Short mmCIF file of C-alpha atoms in Angstrom, two decimals:
data_model
loop_
_atom_site.label_atom_id
_atom_site.label_comp_id
_atom_site.label_asym_id
_atom_site.label_seq_id
_atom_site.Cartn_x
_atom_site.Cartn_y
_atom_site.Cartn_z
CA MET A 14 -24.65 2.69 -0.92
CA LEU A 15 -24.11 5.99 1.11
CA ARG A 16 -26.98 8.26 1.63
CA ILE A 17 -27.48 11.32 3.54
CA GLU A 18 -30.61 12.50 4.43
CA ASN A 19 -31.56 16.41 5.68
CA LEU A 20 -28.38 16.94 7.26
CA LYS A 21 -27.66 20.23 9.34
CA LYS A 22 -24.82 21.66 11.27
CA PHE A 23 -24.64 24.99 12.73
CA PHE A 24 -21.31 26.66 14.19
CA GLY A 25 -22.98 29.15 16.75
CA LYS A 26 -25.77 30.84 14.16
CA ASN A 27 -24.01 30.03 11.39
CA VAL A 28 -25.81 27.46 9.15
CA ILE A 29 -22.97 25.37 7.52
CA LEU A 30 -24.87 22.93 6.19
CA ASN A 31 -28.45 23.21 5.92
CA LYS A 32 -30.65 19.79 4.91
CA VAL A 33 -28.12 18.26 2.62
CA ASN A 34 -29.28 14.90 0.94
CA LEU A 35 -26.81 12.96 -1.33
CA LYS A 36 -26.53 9.43 -2.64
CA VAL A 37 -23.58 7.70 -3.78
CA ASN A 38 -23.34 4.18 -5.28
CA PRO A 39 -21.11 1.49 -5.55
CA SER A 40 -18.26 1.88 -7.49
CA GLU A 41 -19.05 5.75 -8.00
CA ILE A 42 -16.81 8.32 -7.49
CA LYS A 43 -18.49 11.49 -6.52
CA VAL A 44 -16.48 14.55 -7.01
CA ILE A 45 -17.99 17.36 -4.27
CA MET A 46 -16.47 21.01 -5.13
CA GLY A 47 -16.94 24.31 -3.23
CA LEU A 48 -15.20 27.63 -2.64
CA ASN A 49 -12.38 27.76 0.52
CA GLY A 50 -14.96 27.88 4.00
CA SER A 51 -17.70 26.29 2.10
CA GLY A 52 -18.05 23.21 4.48
CA LYS A 53 -16.95 20.90 2.38
CA SER A 54 -14.36 19.22 4.99
CA THR A 55 -17.37 19.51 7.85
CA PHE A 56 -19.60 17.50 5.65
CA LEU A 57 -16.68 14.89 5.07
CA LYS A 58 -15.65 14.83 9.08
CA ILE A 59 -19.62 14.45 9.99
CA ILE A 60 -20.10 11.34 7.67
CA ALA A 61 -16.92 9.80 9.02
CA GLY A 62 -18.05 10.56 12.96
CA LEU A 63 -15.38 13.08 13.66
CA ILE A 64 -18.13 15.91 13.73
CA GLN A 65 -22.03 14.97 15.02
CA PRO A 66 -24.30 16.60 13.10
CA ASP A 67 -27.42 18.78 14.35
CA GLU A 68 -30.11 17.48 12.65
CA GLY A 69 -30.31 14.17 10.09
CA GLN A 70 -29.09 10.95 9.31
CA ILE A 71 -26.38 9.17 7.45
CA PHE A 72 -27.03 5.67 6.33
CA ILE A 73 -24.43 2.61 4.64
CA ASN A 74 -26.29 -0.15 2.89
CA ASP A 75 -29.71 1.39 5.10
CA LYS A 76 -27.67 1.35 8.08
CA ASP A 77 -28.72 4.36 10.24
CA ILE A 78 -24.78 5.13 11.29
CA THR A 79 -25.36 8.24 12.38
CA LYS A 80 -24.39 7.93 16.28
CA LEU A 81 -22.01 5.28 16.02
CA ASP A 82 -18.43 5.94 16.89
CA PRO A 83 -16.22 6.74 14.38
CA GLU A 84 -13.98 3.40 14.96
CA ASP A 85 -17.69 1.77 14.45
CA ARG A 86 -18.87 2.90 10.78
CA ASN A 87 -16.16 0.87 8.77
CA ILE A 88 -15.37 4.42 6.37
CA GLY A 89 -12.14 5.16 5.12
CA TYR A 90 -11.01 8.65 5.88
CA VAL A 91 -7.99 10.49 3.76
CA PRO A 92 -7.43 13.92 5.18
CA GLN A 93 -5.91 16.49 3.23
CA HIS A 94 -2.55 16.29 4.68
CA PRO A 95 -1.26 12.89 5.06
CA ALA A 96 -1.35 11.73 8.99
CA LEU A 97 1.37 9.07 8.45
CA PHE A 98 3.48 7.29 11.41
CA PRO A 99 6.77 9.13 11.03
CA HIS A 100 8.29 6.22 13.23
CA LEU A 101 6.79 3.56 11.57
CA THR A 102 7.88 2.31 7.97
CA VAL A 103 5.75 2.27 4.67
CA LYS A 104 4.92 -1.57 5.24
CA GLU A 105 4.06 -0.96 8.86
CA ASN A 106 2.00 2.03 8.24
CA ILE A 107 -0.14 0.12 5.70
CA TYR A 108 -0.31 -2.99 7.52
CA TYR A 109 -1.33 -1.27 10.68
CA SER A 110 -5.14 -2.17 11.02
CA LEU A 111 -3.83 -6.16 10.59
CA LYS A 112 -2.34 -5.33 14.05
CA ASN A 113 -6.26 -5.16 15.15
CA LYS A 114 -7.94 -8.03 12.85
CA ARG A 115 -9.53 -5.68 10.72
CA GLY A 116 -8.84 -5.76 7.07
CA SER A 117 -7.24 -8.19 4.59
CA LYS A 118 -3.18 -8.93 3.98
CA LYS A 119 -4.21 -9.96 0.53
CA LEU A 120 -6.01 -6.73 -0.31
CA ALA A 121 -2.75 -4.86 1.33
CA ASP A 122 -0.21 -6.68 -0.99
CA GLN A 123 -2.40 -6.04 -3.81
CA LEU A 124 -2.77 -1.98 -2.70
CA VAL A 125 0.92 -2.03 -2.34
CA LYS A 126 1.31 -3.53 -5.73
CA MET A 127 -0.97 -0.91 -7.67
CA LEU A 128 0.65 2.18 -5.98
CA ASP A 129 4.19 0.80 -7.14
CA LEU A 130 4.67 1.38 -3.04
CA GLU A 131 7.03 -2.41 -3.37
CA PRO A 132 10.36 -0.34 -3.47
CA TYR A 133 9.37 2.22 -0.73
CA LEU A 134 8.35 -0.59 2.23
CA GLU A 135 11.27 -0.59 4.71
CA LYS A 136 11.70 3.36 4.06
CA LYS A 137 10.22 5.37 7.23
CA THR A 138 7.41 7.83 5.78
CA ASP A 139 9.08 11.10 6.53
CA ILE A 140 11.28 11.09 3.94
CA LEU A 141 8.99 10.33 1.21
CA SER A 142 8.29 12.73 -1.46
CA GLY A 143 4.02 14.34 -0.64
CA GLY A 144 3.00 12.10 -3.81
CA TYR A 145 4.44 8.78 -2.15
CA LYS A 146 3.01 10.18 1.39
CA SER A 147 -0.44 10.57 -0.69
CA ARG A 148 0.00 6.91 -2.13
CA VAL A 149 0.74 5.28 1.63
CA SER A 150 -2.34 7.70 3.19
CA LEU A 151 -4.39 6.06 0.60
CA ALA A 152 -3.39 2.42 1.02
CA ARG A 153 -3.56 2.52 4.92
CA ALA A 154 -7.20 3.60 4.67
CA LEU A 155 -8.38 0.49 1.93
CA VAL A 156 -6.47 -1.88 3.94
CA SER A 157 -9.12 -1.97 6.59
CA GLN A 158 -12.01 -2.93 3.89
CA PRO A 159 -14.05 0.22 4.45
CA GLU A 160 -17.47 0.15 3.23
CA VAL A 161 -17.27 3.99 2.15
CA ILE A 162 -14.11 6.20 1.56
CA LEU A 163 -13.68 9.68 1.55
CA LEU A 164 -10.84 11.85 0.29
CA ASP A 165 -10.45 15.60 1.82
CA GLU A 166 -8.30 17.33 -0.86
CA PRO A 167 -5.45 14.28 -0.53
CA LEU A 168 -3.53 15.99 -3.54
CA SER A 169 -3.82 19.63 -2.62
CA ASP A 170 -0.24 20.08 -1.81
CA LEU A 171 1.26 18.39 -4.99
CA ASP A 172 2.25 20.18 -8.23
CA LEU A 173 0.05 19.62 -11.43
CA ALA A 174 2.42 17.19 -13.31
CA ILE A 175 2.42 15.10 -10.33
CA LYS A 176 -1.44 15.35 -9.40
CA GLU A 177 -2.28 14.26 -12.54
CA LYS A 178 0.20 10.93 -12.91
CA LEU A 179 -1.15 10.23 -9.05
CA LEU A 180 -5.07 10.60 -9.98
CA GLU A 181 -5.10 8.26 -12.95
CA LYS A 182 -3.51 5.86 -10.38
CA PHE A 183 -5.76 6.58 -7.50
CA LYS A 184 -9.25 6.02 -9.83
CA GLU A 185 -7.89 2.79 -10.87
CA VAL A 186 -7.38 1.51 -7.15
CA LEU A 187 -10.62 3.20 -6.27
CA LYS A 188 -12.71 1.37 -8.70
CA PHE A 189 -11.06 -1.81 -7.49
CA LEU A 190 -12.77 -1.38 -3.98
CA ASN A 191 -15.85 -1.06 -5.98
CA ILE A 192 -17.13 0.98 -2.59
CA PRO A 193 -18.78 4.46 -2.82
CA VAL A 194 -16.34 7.23 -2.76
CA ILE A 195 -16.78 10.99 -2.11
CA TYR A 196 -13.63 13.20 -3.05
CA VAL A 197 -13.57 17.06 -2.44
CA THR A 198 -11.68 19.46 -3.97
CA HIS A 199 -11.97 23.05 -5.44
CA ASP A 200 -9.74 21.79 -8.68
CA PRO A 201 -11.25 21.96 -11.77
CA VAL A 202 -8.96 19.47 -13.70
CA GLU A 203 -8.67 17.21 -10.70
CA ALA A 204 -12.38 16.63 -10.58
CA GLN A 205 -12.44 16.02 -14.14
CA ILE A 206 -9.67 13.83 -14.27
CA ILE A 207 -11.10 11.40 -11.21
CA GLY A 208 -15.02 12.05 -10.61
CA ASP A 209 -17.75 9.98 -12.48
CA THR A 210 -20.31 12.51 -10.96
CA PHE A 211 -20.04 16.05 -9.83
CA SER A 212 -21.57 18.36 -6.88
CA VAL A 213 -20.96 21.79 -5.95
CA LEU A 214 -21.44 22.80 -2.12
CA ILE A 215 -22.88 26.25 -1.89
CA LYS A 216 -24.52 28.33 1.28
CA GLY A 217 -25.30 25.05 2.99
CA LYS A 218 -26.48 22.95 0.25
CA ILE A 219 -25.22 20.30 -1.89
CA LYS A 220 -26.37 21.09 -5.89
CA GLU A 221 -25.95 18.09 -8.29
CA ILE A 222 -24.52 19.41 -11.65
CA ASN A 223 -23.39 17.89 -14.90
CA SER A 224 -20.43 19.54 -15.59
CA ILE A 225 -17.28 21.54 -14.43
CA GLU A 226 -17.81 24.65 -15.86
CA GLU A 227 -21.56 24.96 -14.46
CA ALA A 228 -19.42 24.40 -10.95
CA HIS A 229 -17.25 27.39 -11.67
CA GLN A 230 -20.76 29.43 -12.57
CA LEU A 231 -22.08 28.47 -9.53
CA MET A 232 -18.99 29.03 -7.47
CA ARG A 233 -18.30 32.43 -9.12
CA LYS A 234 -21.63 33.93 -7.82
CA ASP A 235 -20.90 32.48 -4.78
CA LEU A 236 -17.81 34.89 -4.44
#
C-alpha cells in the first residue's frame, strides 16, 4: 500500500500542496485529475523523491520513505514525455535496469510480449512513434519491479484513437503487476478508461470523488 500523510509543499509563499492525504491499495489504479498548474506533477515528484516536501510523510507498506533518495524508494516513474535513451535500442532501454541487477528478465520478456514490442526490440527509440515510445517507457519503468508506479500524463501527446487503444493495454499491464498505481491526467475520457478510483487536486488539497462528472464540476468552480 502507498500512504501519504499530511503532505505540504510551498514554492515561495504559494501553497502547492496543503495537508494532502491519500491511500492507494495494491492493484488499484488511482486517477488524479486537476487543472494545469494545480500541483499534480509536483505531487508525483515528491512521492518519487525528486522534490522534498516541506511537511508530511510517505509510506510504502508501512515503511517511511520520505527521506530516502529516489533510487532507494523502489518507485517506478513515467513522465509526460518519454525520457528514453535515443542511442540505445528498444531492448537496451527496457532491459537497462538488469545491468544494475535490478529487476527480472522474465518480467521484462513478459512486458515486451504484453506491450507488443517484440518486432521493435532492435530499433532505436528515436524512430518510434509516440505511442510506441510510451510503451517502451512504461516497460522500462516496470522491469525493475517497483512497489509503486507513478504515471504523469504519459499519453498526453497522442491523439484520441491511439490513446484509447493504448489505455486498455496499459491497464492490463498495470493490473498484472498488482501494485499501487497513481495515474495523473486532465482528460476525462482517459481517466474513465484506466481508473478504478478517482480524486481531484484543487487548491492544494486532494478530494475523493465518485465520478468524472463530479471532477469536472469541481474543476470548473476552480477556474
